[in-house]
Amino acid sequence: ARDIFQGKNLVGFVSYLNANYTTEHQDVDSNLHLSALLRLCQHRSKRMLLYISELVFEKINSGSSLEQAFNMWSNEIKNMAVAVCQVYTMEKFIEAIGQIKENCLASVLTDVCKFYCVFNIVENIGDFLQFNLLTQEQIKLLKTAMYNQLSKIRPSAVALVDAFDFSDRLLHSALGRYDGQVYQALYDYAKLAPINSKEVHDSCKEHLLPFLKE
Amino acid sequence: IHPNLIKERKGATFDPYTLTCLLWGGDEVVKHKRNLVASLENDPNLQDENLSDFLSQEEKIDFAIKKTIYLFRKLGMNEREYFMFLFQNFYPSQQLGFPLHFAMFASTLKLLCNPEQANYWLPKAFNLEIVGSYAQTELGHGTFLKGLETTAVYDPLNEEFVLNTPTITSTKWWSGQLGKVANYCIIIAQLYIKNKCYGNHPFVLQIRSLEDHSFMPGVITGDIGPKMALNSIDNGFMKLDNVRIPRNQLLMKYDQVLKDGTYISGPNKKSMYASMMTVRCAIIMASAQSLAAACTIAVRYSVVRQQSEAEQGAGEQSVLNFQTQQYRLFSALSTTYALFFAWKSVNEACQQILTDAAQGKTDQFLFLHSILAGLKSQSTWLATKYIQTCRECCGGHGVSSASGLPLLESHTAVSCTYEGDNTVMILQTGKFLLKC
């Protein structure tokens, strides 16, 4: 933030903060263009950073130390840093898709990525409203588009998790078995439990039955 | 195979194996991992995975050490990078017997030894002639490293450091086999020479005998008590009372203390954080992986589980067909993929920056430290949140240990705290952003 105010050029994962983002985000619409969604989130994170910086610097100018000012606004700083991490994950997701050569795979991951981006915008809609980055009409379009994405991902959902390539042993789950034989697996697991090794549990014999007979 | 899953797999729009290769580093790596698993699959010594669910804490520690050593013996050191994966594959409810040996002890030695020290220590560590842990955090001191109280006072007459944990709050505390298993550790202590404090420095310290595993003179270690998860790894504490170690057990790649007590400051004060950065990188990966496992369980089960009629008389349908189930599960699934790709990117950056740092180029260190702190927090928070979502999506059966989800959730939830409390970590990112 200090360097931005001094007009210096930022590099690395914060280089997007150099951009001016003066335009409105008219390209954010029901098509969910990834570049438009990313730019919107980058804008949000820059606005949050500058907003927090002003609050911190105001506090310092009124006589507080940097540490006092930081502590005073630390919850807002936390939210701002989370927004920056969201930009990083979106950016790397989009970059990774750009490198995929198989069309079918790129297509399904693009749908997943679009959902990821729009879901994160909708979940944090308050920030976008605070800085006037979206209109009411755009929010309505984004929400509708987000729900439409669900039906696009739905046919590939099982393949998307099969691709993680976890063996049944690693999943260690009766519910998540590759063959889907869930209920038999639950019953087989129960047979292993030491608590089922005896028909009558010791505590029932020693405590419960005598108590009931009293 | 359940007919619903057959139908889903037939309807997929892509070949999952191409995606598997993209996620796990290519066809060769995937095949190698599968071959390793296959070669161990029928080993009679690795058939007791369900048994481990029902063990006490002491039995869990015993079980984990025994099985870890079995894998080391069976596979040798050549497959070192796959030990964690293999162990998790065969014993998902357990942890590798000494996970921090390679992750923190050996990697710190590699990063911070000078050439002479490296020749001596690295073969011992990497061939598992010794078992190491890490001792930085103290009962009363965590993130604020300047506040650590453990002292290392240089004695020029004997050319030794004298180590002490002088107060109860300075008792070392590291939840990674420091208490019962390790016989060496990297200890972080305030260096004093002629009454002047030079700040925190890393030392290599023997804590238990190589003959009978008893305490070395002046050392007491133990387990501070059971914890929320990861109970096959001890919750170690350590007290030191005038423990003497030779001068060359200060790791001197950067900062040095000469025989006469002259202190030579190295170029990079942040280098001590390097091993923590690699661990944070691994935590991001582990978060993505745990969330991926939870999604696999919940999505497959949501296809098998049938409930409610969308229209009267239409019969029950897969719960994955309901919008609320899709919204919850696909937000978890899309987050998993986002975390995977973020990890791949930051891992590449991490390897590059640490390689550069080893050659003295440290200008990217702060950047890496900051983004790793942020992503560690983000990934563990999100994984914890969405694993819980996946568990809720499995209804009543999700509560059962047999679902695998309570275990995944508790193991992931604790990662929000270990290796740095998330809020403190993300504030480090925030501080960096305000400064730059």
XYZ file of C-alpha atoms in Angstrom:
650
model
C 0.000 0.000 0.000
C 2.838 2.380 0.848
C 4.477 1.714 -2.516
C 1.201 2.161 -4.385
C 0.738 5.577 -2.784
C 4.310 6.461 -3.820
C 3.679 5.311 -7.401
C 6.204 2.478 -7.252
C 5.818 -0.619 -9.410
C 4.887 -3.752 -7.485
C 6.130 -7.148 -8.612
C 5.288 -10.801 -7.885
C 1.918 -11.950 -6.633
C 0.892 -8.396 -5.786
C 1.718 -6.941 -9.244
C -1.985 -6.790 -10.164
C -2.317 -4.028 -7.572
C -0.509 -1.706 -10.017
C -3.569 -1.572 -12.296
C -5.940 1.371 -12.011
C -9.256 -0.492 -12.298
C -11.089 2.732 -13.080
C -13.600 1.180 -15.459
C -16.876 -0.326 -14.398
C -17.127 -4.088 -14.605
C -19.660 -4.250 -17.408
C -18.095 -7.445 -18.720
C -19.159 -9.250 -15.543
C -22.374 -10.879 -16.698
C -24.138 -14.205 -17.037
C -21.415 -15.518 -19.369
C -19.045 -15.676 -16.398
C -15.945 -14.721 -18.392
C -13.082 -15.841 -16.181
C -10.878 -12.864 -16.973
C -13.725 -10.510 -16.057
C -14.428 -12.309 -12.777
C -10.736 -12.310 -11.869
C -10.371 -8.623 -12.655
C -13.405 -7.871 -10.501
C -11.885 -9.759 -7.562
C -8.518 -8.086 -8.076
C -10.288 -4.729 -7.998
C -12.084 -5.702 -4.792
C -8.826 -6.727 -3.139
C -7.087 -3.491 -4.166
C -9.987 -1.399 -2.882
C -9.944 -3.296 0.399
C -6.193 -2.792 0.751
C -6.366 0.951 0.064
C -9.354 1.327 2.358
C -7.553 -0.433 5.213
C -4.364 1.505 4.555
C -6.207 4.790 4.879
C -7.714 3.659 8.176
C -4.306 2.595 9.479
C -2.556 5.773 8.317
C -5.327 7.946 9.774
C -4.819 6.259 13.121
C -1.078 6.777 12.906
C -1.566 10.442 11.958
C -3.711 10.901 15.028
C -0.835 9.804 17.253
C -1.024 6.023 17.433
C 1.963 3.780 16.825
C 1.980 1.448 13.803
C 1.380 -1.491 16.150
C -1.609 0.220 17.801
C -3.072 1.141 14.424
C -2.501 -2.375 13.118
C -4.165 -3.914 16.151
C -7.111 -1.520 15.925
C -7.886 -2.634 12.359
C -6.497 -6.157 12.439
C -9.788 -7.927 11.789
C -10.319 -5.841 8.649
C -6.688 -6.491 7.667
C -7.333 -10.204 8.053
C -10.341 -9.992 5.702
C -8.274 -8.016 3.193
C -5.478 -10.603 3.237
C -8.010 -13.397 2.751
C -9.299 -11.528 -0.328
C -5.736 -11.385 -1.691
C -5.361 -15.152 -1.188
C -8.650 -15.674 -3.024
C -7.267 -13.727 -5.967
C -4.162 -15.926 -5.917
C -6.133 -19.181 -5.989
C -8.454 -17.923 -8.749
C -5.527 -16.714 -10.824
C -3.638 -20.010 -10.532
C -6.772 -22.044 -11.267
C -7.379 -20.011 -14.442
C -3.715 -20.273 -15.459
C -3.750 -24.050 -14.967
C -6.797 -24.420 -17.220
C -5.061 -22.355 -19.893
C -2.297 -24.957 -20.047
C -4.595 -27.970 -20.573
C -4.500 -29.311 -24.113
C -7.393 -31.824 -23.977
C -10.564 -29.935 -24.879
C -12.954 -32.120 -22.879
C -10.910 -31.740 -19.712
C -10.391 -28.010 -20.210
C -14.107 -27.580 -20.724
C -15.200 -29.357 -17.551
C -12.540 -27.648 -15.427
C -13.564 -24.294 -16.878
C -17.079 -24.955 -15.611
C -15.701 -25.860 -12.179
C -13.506 -22.766 -12.162
C -16.356 -20.476 -13.210
C -18.398 -21.843 -10.346
C -15.489 -21.362 -7.936
C -15.047 -17.716 -8.953
C -18.712 -16.739 -8.978
C -19.378 -18.639 -5.745
C -16.621 -16.688 -3.999
C -18.012 -13.408 -5.320
C -21.549 -14.223 -4.194
C -20.343 -15.401 -0.777
C -18.534 -12.068 -0.275
C -21.097 -9.868 -1.958
C -20.950 -7.313 0.844
C -17.447 -6.231 -0.154
C -18.476 -5.716 -3.777
C -21.448 -3.630 -2.689
C -19.377 -1.599 -0.218
C -17.087 -0.444 -3.018
C -19.847 -0.118 -5.658
C -18.217 -2.683 -7.920
C -21.435 -4.409 -8.945
C -24.993 -3.315 -9.622
C -28.116 -5.008 -8.288
C -28.838 -6.236 -11.810
C -25.365 -7.787 -12.118
C -25.752 -9.552 -8.771
C -29.004 -11.068 -9.978
C -27.310 -12.221 -13.208
C -24.361 -13.672 -11.316
C -26.559 -15.617 -8.917
C -28.622 -17.056 -11.760
C -25.468 -17.984 -13.664
C -23.981 -19.561 -10.545
C -26.974 -21.879 -10.121
C -26.873 -22.723 -13.828
C -23.274 -23.821 -13.393
C -24.412 -26.537 -10.983
C -26.234 -28.434 -13.704
C -23.210 -28.102 -15.994
C -20.911 -29.704 -13.418
C -23.423 -32.349 -12.323
C -22.802 -34.927 -15.110
C -19.047 -34.935 -14.408
C -19.200 -34.904 -10.625
C -18.251 -38.550 -10.099
C -15.481 -38.429 -12.713
C -14.139 -35.286 -11.056
C -13.731 -37.113 -7.753
C -12.604 -40.395 -9.320
C -9.774 -38.356 -10.820
C -8.313 -37.752 -7.357
C -7.351 -41.424 -7.577
C -7.755 -42.377 -3.934
C -7.801 -46.090 -3.201
C -10.587 -47.447 -1.009
C -8.002 -48.160 1.671
C -6.844 -44.573 1.737
C -10.383 -43.203 1.851
C -11.095 -45.574 4.724
C -14.764 -44.940 4.187
C -17.740 -47.206 3.847
C -19.634 -44.354 2.191
C -16.999 -43.395 -0.364
C -16.162 -46.827 -1.789
C -15.429 -46.991 -5.510
C -18.044 -49.732 -5.965
C -20.740 -47.878 -4.025
C -21.587 -50.922 -1.865
C -22.129 -48.610 1.075
C -24.548 -50.431 3.318
C -22.823 -53.823 3.204
C -19.535 -52.069 4.047
C -21.127 -50.329 7.046
C -22.323 -53.659 8.348
C -18.947 -55.360 7.768
C -17.186 -52.529 9.632
C -19.532 -52.948 12.597
C -18.538 -56.596 12.884
C -14.919 -55.531 13.534
C -15.737 -53.312 16.504
C -14.622 -54.831 19.831
C -17.871 -53.594 21.385
C -19.724 -56.169 19.290
C -17.454 -59.061 20.226
C -19.671 -60.094 23.161
C -23.416 -60.451 23.239
C -23.636 -58.802 26.679
C -21.398 -55.839 27.429
C -19.452 -56.105 30.721
C -20.806 -52.852 32.130
C -24.356 -54.053 31.607
C -23.596 -57.246 33.457
C -21.705 -55.580 36.304
C -23.663 -52.367 36.818
C -26.849 -52.021 34.804
C -28.488 -55.375 35.539
C -27.883 -55.212 39.314
C -29.202 -51.652 39.316
C -32.349 -52.646 37.438
C -32.905 -55.527 39.838
C -32.626 -53.197 42.867
C -20.500 -51.793 -8.695
C -23.620 -49.882 -7.731
C -25.726 -49.202 -10.856
C -25.991 -45.465 -10.098
C -22.215 -45.148 -10.152
C -21.930 -47.162 -13.368
C -24.387 -44.791 -14.998
C -22.535 -41.703 -13.737
C -19.181 -42.973 -14.964
C -20.576 -43.798 -18.377
C -21.988 -40.288 -18.638
C -18.740 -38.446 -17.843
C -17.562 -35.977 -20.464
C -13.835 -36.631 -20.017
C -11.367 -39.344 -19.091
C -10.626 -38.986 -15.349
C -7.149 -40.468 -15.790
C -5.978 -37.420 -17.780
C -7.013 -35.281 -14.833
C -5.363 -37.667 -12.361
C -2.074 -37.198 -14.214
C -2.482 -33.434 -14.266
C -3.046 -33.365 -10.498
C -0.340 -35.756 -9.357
C 2.581 -34.832 -11.585
C 2.166 -36.910 -14.728
C 1.594 -40.419 -15.968
C 4.947 -41.716 -14.719
C 4.384 -40.583 -11.124
C 0.828 -41.940 -11.048
C 1.936 -45.308 -12.399
C 4.849 -45.475 -9.977
C 2.564 -44.753 -7.019
C 0.047 -47.334 -8.181
C 2.820 -49.921 -8.628
C 4.126 -49.239 -5.126
C 0.650 -49.688 -3.656
C 0.070 -52.837 -5.698
C 3.372 -54.338 -4.564
C 2.326 -53.901 -0.925
C -1.355 -54.645 -1.287
C -1.140 -58.332 -0.414
C 1.565 -58.018 2.234
C 0.162 -59.855 5.297
C 1.836 -57.306 7.599
C -0.230 -54.475 6.163
C -3.698 -55.954 6.438
C -4.747 -54.552 9.824
C -5.928 -51.049 8.912
C -9.347 -51.315 10.521
C -7.842 -52.556 13.763
C -6.035 -49.253 14.234
C -9.369 -47.411 14.661
C -9.911 -49.098 18.012
C -6.528 -48.539 19.725
C -5.650 -46.471 22.814
C -3.179 -43.533 22.506
C -0.196 -45.617 23.634
C -1.162 -48.440 21.330
C -1.514 -45.977 18.458
C 2.026 -44.632 18.993
C 3.369 -48.183 19.175
C 1.420 -49.231 16.080
C 2.583 -46.211 14.047
C 6.263 -46.689 14.887
C 6.143 -50.416 14.191
C 4.437 -50.013 10.829
C 6.613 -47.051 9.788
C 9.768 -49.047 10.441
C 8.298 -51.987 8.569
C 7.774 -49.767 5.506
C 11.270 -48.241 5.778
C 12.830 -51.708 5.952
C 10.733 -53.076 3.147
C 11.228 -50.204 0.689
C 14.601 -48.779 1.688
C 15.414 -45.081 1.501
C 15.021 -44.828 -2.282
C 11.279 -44.389 -2.035
C 11.567 -41.820 0.768
C 9.346 -39.225 -0.882
C 6.509 -41.756 -1.103
C 6.586 -43.009 2.505
C 3.947 -40.557 3.680
C 1.672 -41.389 0.758
C 2.097 -45.131 1.245
C 1.584 -44.978 4.971
C -1.600 -42.964 4.551
C -2.726 -45.414 1.917
C -2.447 -48.359 4.260
C -3.175 -46.650 7.579
C -5.385 -43.616 6.947
C -6.384 -43.245 10.578
C -2.737 -43.259 11.716
C 0.200 -40.947 11.125
C 3.686 -41.924 10.018
C 5.701 -42.790 13.148
C 8.081 -39.848 12.840
C 6.731 -37.489 10.162
C 8.771 -34.484 11.233
C 12.091 -36.302 10.943
C 12.356 -35.607 7.212
C 9.943 -32.669 7.054
C 11.654 -30.501 9.668
C 14.741 -32.092 11.205
C 16.557 -33.340 8.095
C 15.352 -30.443 5.931
C 16.577 -27.880 8.489
C 19.983 -29.556 8.600
C 20.086 -29.439 4.815
C 19.220 -25.747 4.754
C 21.291 -24.473 7.674
C 24.451 -26.636 7.992
C 27.763 -25.320 6.697
C 29.591 -27.778 4.361
C 31.537 -29.463 7.166
C 28.404 -29.908 9.282
C 26.450 -31.142 6.280
C 29.027 -33.884 5.652
C 28.639 -35.068 9.214
C 24.892 -34.707 9.853
C 23.104 -35.247 6.563
C 24.052 -38.934 6.053
C 23.054 -39.681 9.646
C 19.692 -37.962 9.197
C 18.826 -39.169 5.706
C 19.881 -42.761 6.401
C 17.859 -42.728 9.636
C 20.827 -43.483 11.873
C 19.238 -40.923 14.175
C 15.623 -39.769 14.574
C 15.093 -36.038 14.850
C 12.401 -33.591 15.806
C 12.169 -29.825 16.143
C 11.974 -27.726 19.301
C 11.041 -24.122 18.746
C 7.704 -23.375 20.414
C 7.625 -23.101 24.201
C 4.673 -23.644 26.527
C 4.407 -19.889 27.023
C 5.654 -18.641 23.624
C 4.520 -19.297 20.060
C 4.594 -16.989 17.087
C 6.504 -14.168 18.787
C 9.937 -15.722 18.411
C 11.731 -12.814 20.033
C 9.946 -13.822 23.207
C 11.511 -17.301 23.390
C 13.268 -17.823 26.713
C 15.489 -20.850 26.060
C 19.138 -19.796 26.298
C 22.374 -21.007 24.730
C 25.299 -19.364 26.539
C 28.719 -19.708 24.916
C 31.564 -20.927 27.137
C 34.806 -20.049 25.258
C 37.016 -21.963 27.714
C 35.424 -25.300 26.827
C 34.220 -24.220 23.376
C 30.708 -25.314 24.276
C 27.212 -23.899 24.475
C 25.279 -24.350 27.703
C 21.551 -24.799 27.018
C 18.805 -24.061 29.536
C 15.040 -23.750 29.695
C 15.150 -21.535 32.781
C 11.395 -21.168 33.477
C 8.266 -23.317 33.229
C 7.046 -21.123 30.339
C 10.255 -21.833 28.427
C 9.630 -25.602 28.436
C 9.849 -26.645 24.810
C 6.644 -28.023 23.326
C 6.431 -29.609 19.896
C 3.680 -31.944 18.889
C 5.884 -34.090 16.707
C 7.582 -37.026 18.435
C 9.794 -34.753 20.587
C 8.551 -36.398 23.768
C 9.038 -40.113 23.280
C 10.500 -40.998 19.899
C 13.242 -38.579 18.793
C 16.835 -38.922 19.976
C 17.961 -35.643 18.381
C 16.291 -32.330 17.748
C 16.862 -28.922 16.253
C 16.441 -26.508 19.129
C 15.899 -22.775 18.761
C 17.478 -20.761 21.572
C 18.604 -17.211 22.371
C 22.347 -17.066 21.822
C 24.402 -15.285 24.514
C 28.114 -14.496 24.208
C 29.801 -12.594 27.027
C 26.402 -11.513 28.400
C 25.277 -10.099 25.080
C 22.174 -11.569 23.438
C 22.394 -12.186 19.671
C 18.819 -13.459 19.242
C 17.475 -16.839 18.231
C 19.716 -19.427 16.611
C 19.301 -23.100 15.640
C 21.339 -25.825 17.344
C 21.399 -29.570 16.868
C 20.985 -31.339 20.191
C 21.111 -34.983 21.245
C 18.286 -35.631 23.701
C 18.337 -39.409 24.133
C 21.019 -42.098 24.215
C 21.585 -44.029 21.002
C 22.224 -47.119 23.135
C 19.165 -47.387 25.378
C 17.047 -44.311 24.464
C 17.416 -42.904 27.994
C 17.635 -39.120 28.539
C 20.961 -37.393 27.931
C 22.283 -35.607 31.065
C 20.178 -32.536 31.886
C 17.384 -33.444 29.464
C 13.824 -34.373 30.413
C 11.169 -35.027 27.775
C 7.657 -36.440 27.826
C 4.118 -36.187 26.488
C 2.109 -33.169 27.675
C -1.193 -35.059 27.193
C -3.678 -36.419 24.631
C -4.841 -34.011 21.936
C -7.747 -33.401 19.577
C -6.322 -35.493 16.735
C -3.090 -37.046 15.470
C -2.733 -39.113 18.619
C -0.270 -41.575 17.122
C 2.275 -38.740 17.305
C 3.335 -37.724 20.809
C 2.592 -34.249 22.136
C 6.153 -33.649 23.245
C 7.645 -31.350 25.853
C 11.293 -30.904 26.824
C 13.165 -29.283 29.721
C 16.905 -28.588 29.670
C 19.147 -28.043 32.672
C 22.728 -26.958 31.847
C 23.033 -29.202 28.817
C 26.451 -28.791 27.181
C 26.994 -29.184 23.436
C 30.109 -28.546 21.298
C 30.444 -25.199 19.476
C 30.012 -26.832 16.061
C 26.461 -27.882 16.930
C 25.300 -24.334 16.243
C 24.096 -24.583 12.627
C 26.528 -22.186 11.000
C 25.675 -21.826 7.337
C 24.870 -18.147 7.916
C 25.670 -16.964 11.454
C 28.858 -18.234 13.096
C 30.511 -18.226 16.497
C 34.297 -18.587 16.393
C 36.292 -20.445 19.050
C 37.146 -17.236 20.931
C 33.490 -16.196 20.999
C 33.635 -13.778 18.092
C 30.170 -13.578 16.477
C 29.913 -13.322 12.695
C 26.491 -12.355 11.445
C 25.261 -14.003 8.229
C 23.538 -12.165 5.371
C 20.054 -13.445 5.937
C 18.218 -13.411 9.234
C 15.108 -14.979 7.717
C 16.877 -18.164 6.663
C 15.866 -19.846 9.908
C 12.268 -19.822 8.676
C 13.062 -21.857 5.562
C 12.091 -25.244 6.964
C 8.837 -23.859 8.315
C 8.078 -22.511 4.862
C 8.491 -25.941 3.281
C 6.222 -27.423 5.942
C 3.576 -24.753 5.299
C 3.764 -25.585 1.620
C 3.170 -29.246 2.485
C 0.199 -28.251 4.673
C -1.439 -26.493 1.697
C -1.074 -29.721 -0.283
C -2.376 -31.828 2.606
C -5.416 -29.550 2.932
C -6.246 -29.929 -0.751
C -5.732 -33.677 -0.495
C -7.925 -34.117 2.591
C -10.668 -32.028 1.034
C -10.375 -34.082 -2.149
C -10.851 -37.258 -0.112
C -13.904 -35.804 1.631
C -15.391 -34.734 -1.715
C -14.791 -38.199 -3.143
C -16.647 -39.779 -0.252
C -19.539 -37.324 -0.256
C -20.067 -37.164 -4.024
C -20.022 -40.946 -4.501
C -22.324 -41.439 -1.519
C -24.672 -38.719 -2.781
C -25.064 -40.687 -5.992
C -25.719 -43.972 -4.177
C -27.981 -42.484 -1.513
C -31.536 -42.131 -2.737
C -34.064 -39.976 -0.994
C -37.365 -38.182 -1.663
C -39.366 -37.939 -4.836
C -38.920 -34.878 -7.009
C -42.374 -35.574 -8.406
C -45.046 -37.756 -6.924
C -44.679 -41.345 -8.055
C -41.316 -40.787 -9.727
C -39.508 -42.806 -7.071
C -36.575 -41.838 -4.898
C -33.631 -40.215 -6.611
C -29.954 -39.640 -5.877
C -29.512 -36.836 -3.390
C -26.939 -35.331 -5.761
C -29.827 -34.356 -8.011
C -31.077 -31.813 -5.470
C -29.819 -28.266 -5.907
C -28.874 -27.695 -2.270
C -26.714 -30.822 -2.302
C -25.044 -29.707 -5.540
C -24.473 -26.193 -4.186
C -22.796 -27.498 -1.050
C -20.750 -30.225 -2.699
C -19.691 -28.359 -5.822
C -18.512 -25.386 -3.765
C -16.324 -27.896 -1.887
C -15.209 -29.604 -5.084
C -14.352 -26.405 -6.944
C -12.429 -25.183 -3.898
C -10.440 -28.421 -3.918
C -9.326 -27.856 -7.491
C -8.502 -24.214 -6.792
C -6.332 -25.260 -3.841
C -4.566 -27.944 -5.877
C -3.552 -25.496 -8.596
C -2.605 -22.799 -6.075
C -0.412 -25.346 -4.294
C 1.290 -26.425 -7.532
C 2.130 -22.823 -8.315
C 3.343 -21.833 -4.874
C 5.289 -25.085 -4.507
C 7.232 -24.321 -7.681
C 7.915 -20.811 -6.394
C 8.968 -22.237 -3.030
C 11.471 -24.671 -4.558
C 12.941 -21.952 -6.760
C 13.226 -19.340 -4.025
C 14.796 -21.771 -1.555
C 17.289 -22.907 -4.195
C 18.146 -19.256 -4.857
C 18.420 -18.619 -1.119
C 20.899 -21.487 -0.736
C 23.071 -19.593 -3.216
C 22.735 -16.356 -1.286
C 19.967 -14.728 -3.350
C 17.329 -13.949 -0.753
C 15.346 -11.032 -2.201
C 12.199 -13.140 -2.696
C 12.197 -14.576 0.805
C 9.706 -12.110 2.295
C 7.340 -12.548 -0.620
C 7.356 -16.317 -0.196
C 7.031 -16.138 3.572
C 4.011 -13.868 3.208
C 2.106 -15.783 0.537
C 2.759 -19.116 2.231
C 1.455 -17.816 5.534
C -1.685 -16.603 3.758
C -2.266 -19.726 1.705
C -1.605 -21.990 4.681
C -4.368 -20.172 6.547
C -6.738 -20.030 3.618
C -6.295 -23.678 2.651
C -6.695 -25.095 6.158
C -9.700 -22.886 6.905
C -11.401 -23.819 3.650
C -10.567 -27.509 3.924
C -11.933 -27.643 7.478
C -15.077 -25.773 6.507
C -15.808 -27.862 3.440
C -14.934 -31.225 4.971
C -17.593 -30.417 7.531
C -19.913 -29.552 4.638
C -19.126 -32.925 3.042
C -19.849 -34.652 6.342
C -23.184 -32.853 6.646
C -23.993 -33.873 3.073
C -23.716 -37.509 4.197
C -26.420 -37.050 6.817
C -26.468 -39.408 9.783
C -23.888 -41.795 8.332
C -21.408 -38.915 8.039
C -21.192 -38.860 11.824
C -20.104 -42.489 11.897
C -16.356 -43.137 11.967
C -16.977 -45.690 9.251
C -17.630 -42.819 6.849
C -14.012 -41.683 7.277
C -15.223 -38.087 7.549
C -14.940 -37.392 11.314
C -11.300 -38.418 11.112
C -10.594 -36.248 8.067
C -12.376 -33.327 9.714
C -10.512 -33.513 13.021
C -7.130 -34.037 11.356
C -7.716 -31.013 9.146
C -9.203 -28.807 11.849
C -6.039 -29.054 13.936
C -3.983 -27.835 10.980
C -5.628 -24.420 11.471
C -3.542 -24.164 14.622
C -0.384 -26.208 14.261
C 2.498 -24.579 12.446
C 0.954 -21.217 13.222
C -2.507 -20.076 14.304
C -4.309 -19.092 11.100
C -5.332 -15.611 12.170
C -1.787 -14.772 13.214
C -0.519 -16.247 9.935
C -2.906 -14.312 7.708
C -2.072 -11.120 9.586
C 1.552 -11.675 8.539
C 0.290 -11.568 4.955
C -1.697 -8.453 5.825
C 1.332 -6.759 7.343
C 3.404 -7.560 4.254
C 0.711 -6.083 2.004
C 0.555 -2.883 4.016
C 4.324 -2.573 3.930
C 4.839 -3.177 0.223
